[in-house]
Short mmCIF file of N, CA and C in Angstrom, two decimals:
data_model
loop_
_atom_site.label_atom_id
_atom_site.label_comp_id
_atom_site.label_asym_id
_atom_site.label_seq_id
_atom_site.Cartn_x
_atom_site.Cartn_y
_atom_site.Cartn_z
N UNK N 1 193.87 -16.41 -23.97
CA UNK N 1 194.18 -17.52 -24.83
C UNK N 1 194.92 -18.57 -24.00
N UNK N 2 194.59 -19.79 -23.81
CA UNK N 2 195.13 -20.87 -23.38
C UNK N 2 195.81 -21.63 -24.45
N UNK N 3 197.14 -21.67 -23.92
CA UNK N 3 197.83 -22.45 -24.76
C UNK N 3 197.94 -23.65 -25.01
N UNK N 4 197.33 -24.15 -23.92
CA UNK N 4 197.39 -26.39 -23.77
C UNK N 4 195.91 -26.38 -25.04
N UNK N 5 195.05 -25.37 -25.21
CA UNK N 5 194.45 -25.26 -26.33
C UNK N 5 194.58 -25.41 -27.44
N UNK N 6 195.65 -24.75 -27.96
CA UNK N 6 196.69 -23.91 -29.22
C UNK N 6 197.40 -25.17 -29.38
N UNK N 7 198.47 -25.83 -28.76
CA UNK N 7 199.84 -26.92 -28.85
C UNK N 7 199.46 -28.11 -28.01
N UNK N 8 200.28 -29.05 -28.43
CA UNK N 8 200.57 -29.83 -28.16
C UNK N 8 201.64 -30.90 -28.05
N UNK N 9 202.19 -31.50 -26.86
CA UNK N 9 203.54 -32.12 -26.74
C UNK N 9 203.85 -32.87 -27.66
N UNK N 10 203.14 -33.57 -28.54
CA UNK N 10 203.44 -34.04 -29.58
C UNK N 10 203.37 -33.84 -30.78
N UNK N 11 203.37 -32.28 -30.94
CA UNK N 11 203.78 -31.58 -32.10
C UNK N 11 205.20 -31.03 -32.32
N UNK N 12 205.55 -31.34 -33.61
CA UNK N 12 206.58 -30.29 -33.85
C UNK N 12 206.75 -28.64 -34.18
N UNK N 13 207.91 -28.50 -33.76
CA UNK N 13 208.13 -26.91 -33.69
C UNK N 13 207.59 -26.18 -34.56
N UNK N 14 207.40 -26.61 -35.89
CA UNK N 14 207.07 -25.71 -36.98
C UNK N 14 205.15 -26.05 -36.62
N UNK N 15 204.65 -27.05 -35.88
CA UNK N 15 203.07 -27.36 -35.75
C UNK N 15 202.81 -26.34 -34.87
N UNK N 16 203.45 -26.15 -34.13
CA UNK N 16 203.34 -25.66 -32.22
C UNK N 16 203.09 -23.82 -33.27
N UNK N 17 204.20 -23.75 -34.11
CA UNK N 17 204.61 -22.59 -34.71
C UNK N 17 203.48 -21.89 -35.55
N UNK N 18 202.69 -22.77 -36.27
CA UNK N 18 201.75 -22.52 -37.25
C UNK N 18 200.25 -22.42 -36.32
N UNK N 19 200.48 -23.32 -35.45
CA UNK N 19 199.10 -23.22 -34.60
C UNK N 19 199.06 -21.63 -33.86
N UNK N 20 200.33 -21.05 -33.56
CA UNK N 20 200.65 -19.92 -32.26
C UNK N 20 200.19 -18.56 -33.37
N UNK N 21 200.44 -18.92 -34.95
CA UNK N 21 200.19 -17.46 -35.85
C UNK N 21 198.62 -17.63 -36.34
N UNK N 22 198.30 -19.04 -36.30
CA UNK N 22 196.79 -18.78 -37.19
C UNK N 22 195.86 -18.29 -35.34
N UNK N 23 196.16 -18.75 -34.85
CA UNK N 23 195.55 -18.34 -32.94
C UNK N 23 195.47 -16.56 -33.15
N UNK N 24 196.82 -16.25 -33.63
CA UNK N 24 196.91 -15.05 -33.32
C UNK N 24 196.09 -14.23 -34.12
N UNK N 25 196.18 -14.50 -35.33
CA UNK N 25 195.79 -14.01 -36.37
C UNK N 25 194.31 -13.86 -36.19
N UNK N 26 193.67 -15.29 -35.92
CA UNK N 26 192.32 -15.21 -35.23
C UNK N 26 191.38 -14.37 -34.33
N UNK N 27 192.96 -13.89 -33.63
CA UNK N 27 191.94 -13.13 -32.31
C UNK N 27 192.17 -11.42 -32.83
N UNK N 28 193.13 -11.61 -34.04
CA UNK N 28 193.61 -9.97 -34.69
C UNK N 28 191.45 -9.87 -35.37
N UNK N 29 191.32 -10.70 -36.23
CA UNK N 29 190.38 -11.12 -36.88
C UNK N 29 189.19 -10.50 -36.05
N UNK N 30 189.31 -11.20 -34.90
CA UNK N 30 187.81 -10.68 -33.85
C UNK N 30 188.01 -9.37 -33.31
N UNK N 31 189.59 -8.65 -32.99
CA UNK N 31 189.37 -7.54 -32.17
C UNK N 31 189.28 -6.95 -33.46
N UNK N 32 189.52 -6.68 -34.76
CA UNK N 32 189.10 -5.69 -36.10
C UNK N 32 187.25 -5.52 -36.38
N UNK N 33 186.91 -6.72 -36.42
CA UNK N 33 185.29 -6.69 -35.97
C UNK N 33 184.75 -6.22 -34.90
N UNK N 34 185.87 -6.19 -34.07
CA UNK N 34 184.90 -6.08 -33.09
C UNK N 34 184.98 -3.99 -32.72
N UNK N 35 186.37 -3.65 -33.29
CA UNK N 35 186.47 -2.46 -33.54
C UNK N 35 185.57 -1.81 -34.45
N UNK N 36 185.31 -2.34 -35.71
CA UNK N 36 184.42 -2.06 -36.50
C UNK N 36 183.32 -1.85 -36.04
N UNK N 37 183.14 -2.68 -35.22
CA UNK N 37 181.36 -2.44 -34.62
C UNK N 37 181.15 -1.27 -33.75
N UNK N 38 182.10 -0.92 -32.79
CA UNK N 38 182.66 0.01 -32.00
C UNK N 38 182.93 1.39 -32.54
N UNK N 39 183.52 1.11 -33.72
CA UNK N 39 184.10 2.59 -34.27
C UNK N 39 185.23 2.78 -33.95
N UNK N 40 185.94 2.12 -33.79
CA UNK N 40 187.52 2.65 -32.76
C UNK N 40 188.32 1.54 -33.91
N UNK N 41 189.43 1.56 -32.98
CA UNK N 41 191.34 0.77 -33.72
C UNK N 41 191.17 -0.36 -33.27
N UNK N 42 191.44 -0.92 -33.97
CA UNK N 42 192.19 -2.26 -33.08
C UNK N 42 194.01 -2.44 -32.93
N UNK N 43 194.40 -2.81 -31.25
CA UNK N 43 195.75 -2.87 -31.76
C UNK N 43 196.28 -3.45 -32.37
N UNK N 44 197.36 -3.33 -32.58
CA UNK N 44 198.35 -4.23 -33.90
C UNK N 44 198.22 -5.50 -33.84
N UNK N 45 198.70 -6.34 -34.51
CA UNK N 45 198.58 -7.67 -34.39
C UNK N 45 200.16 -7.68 -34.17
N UNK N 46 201.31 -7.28 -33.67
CA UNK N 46 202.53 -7.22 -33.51
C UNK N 46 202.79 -6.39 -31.73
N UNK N 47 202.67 -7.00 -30.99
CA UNK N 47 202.19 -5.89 -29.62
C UNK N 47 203.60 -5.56 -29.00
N UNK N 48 204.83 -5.65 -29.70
CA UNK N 48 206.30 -5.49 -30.12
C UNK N 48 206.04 -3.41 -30.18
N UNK N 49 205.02 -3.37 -31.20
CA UNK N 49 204.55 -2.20 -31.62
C UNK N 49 204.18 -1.00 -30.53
N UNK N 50 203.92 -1.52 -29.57
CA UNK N 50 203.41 -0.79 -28.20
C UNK N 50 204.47 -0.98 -27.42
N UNK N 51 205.37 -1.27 -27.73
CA UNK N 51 206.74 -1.27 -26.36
C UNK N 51 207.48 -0.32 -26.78
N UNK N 52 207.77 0.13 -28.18
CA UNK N 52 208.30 1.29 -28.65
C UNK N 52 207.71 2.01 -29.01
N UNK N 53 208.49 3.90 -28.79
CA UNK N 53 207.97 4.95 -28.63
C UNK N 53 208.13 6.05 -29.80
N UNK N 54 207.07 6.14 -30.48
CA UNK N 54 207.06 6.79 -32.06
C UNK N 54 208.17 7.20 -32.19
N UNK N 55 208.93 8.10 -31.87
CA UNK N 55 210.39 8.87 -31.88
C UNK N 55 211.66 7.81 -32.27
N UNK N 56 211.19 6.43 -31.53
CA UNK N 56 212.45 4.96 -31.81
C UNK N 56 211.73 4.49 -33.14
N UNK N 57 210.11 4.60 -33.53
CA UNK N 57 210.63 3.72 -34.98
C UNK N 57 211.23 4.36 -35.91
#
């Protein structure tokens, strides 16, 4: 994901902000299809989720 894509310098924080979750959300969107097609998981849409270790949540 390229971000000069996503934002722009003449947006505000809450634009920059809304553009960075619907992006994300987007590519959650394609890796669930694209799992589906596969048969497998897709990871989280939170990748916070993979830095901690079942036992810490």
């Amino acid at each position: 994901m390229n971000a000069s894509q996503i934002i722009t310098d003449d947006m505000t924080l809450e634009e920059k902000l809304t553009a960075i979750e619907r992006a994300m959300a987007n590519a959650q969107d394609d890796a669930n299809a694209e799992a589906a097609r596969t048969g497998t998981v897709a990871a989280p849409i939170d990748p916070a989720d993979l830095t901690i270790c079942d036992g810490c949540q």
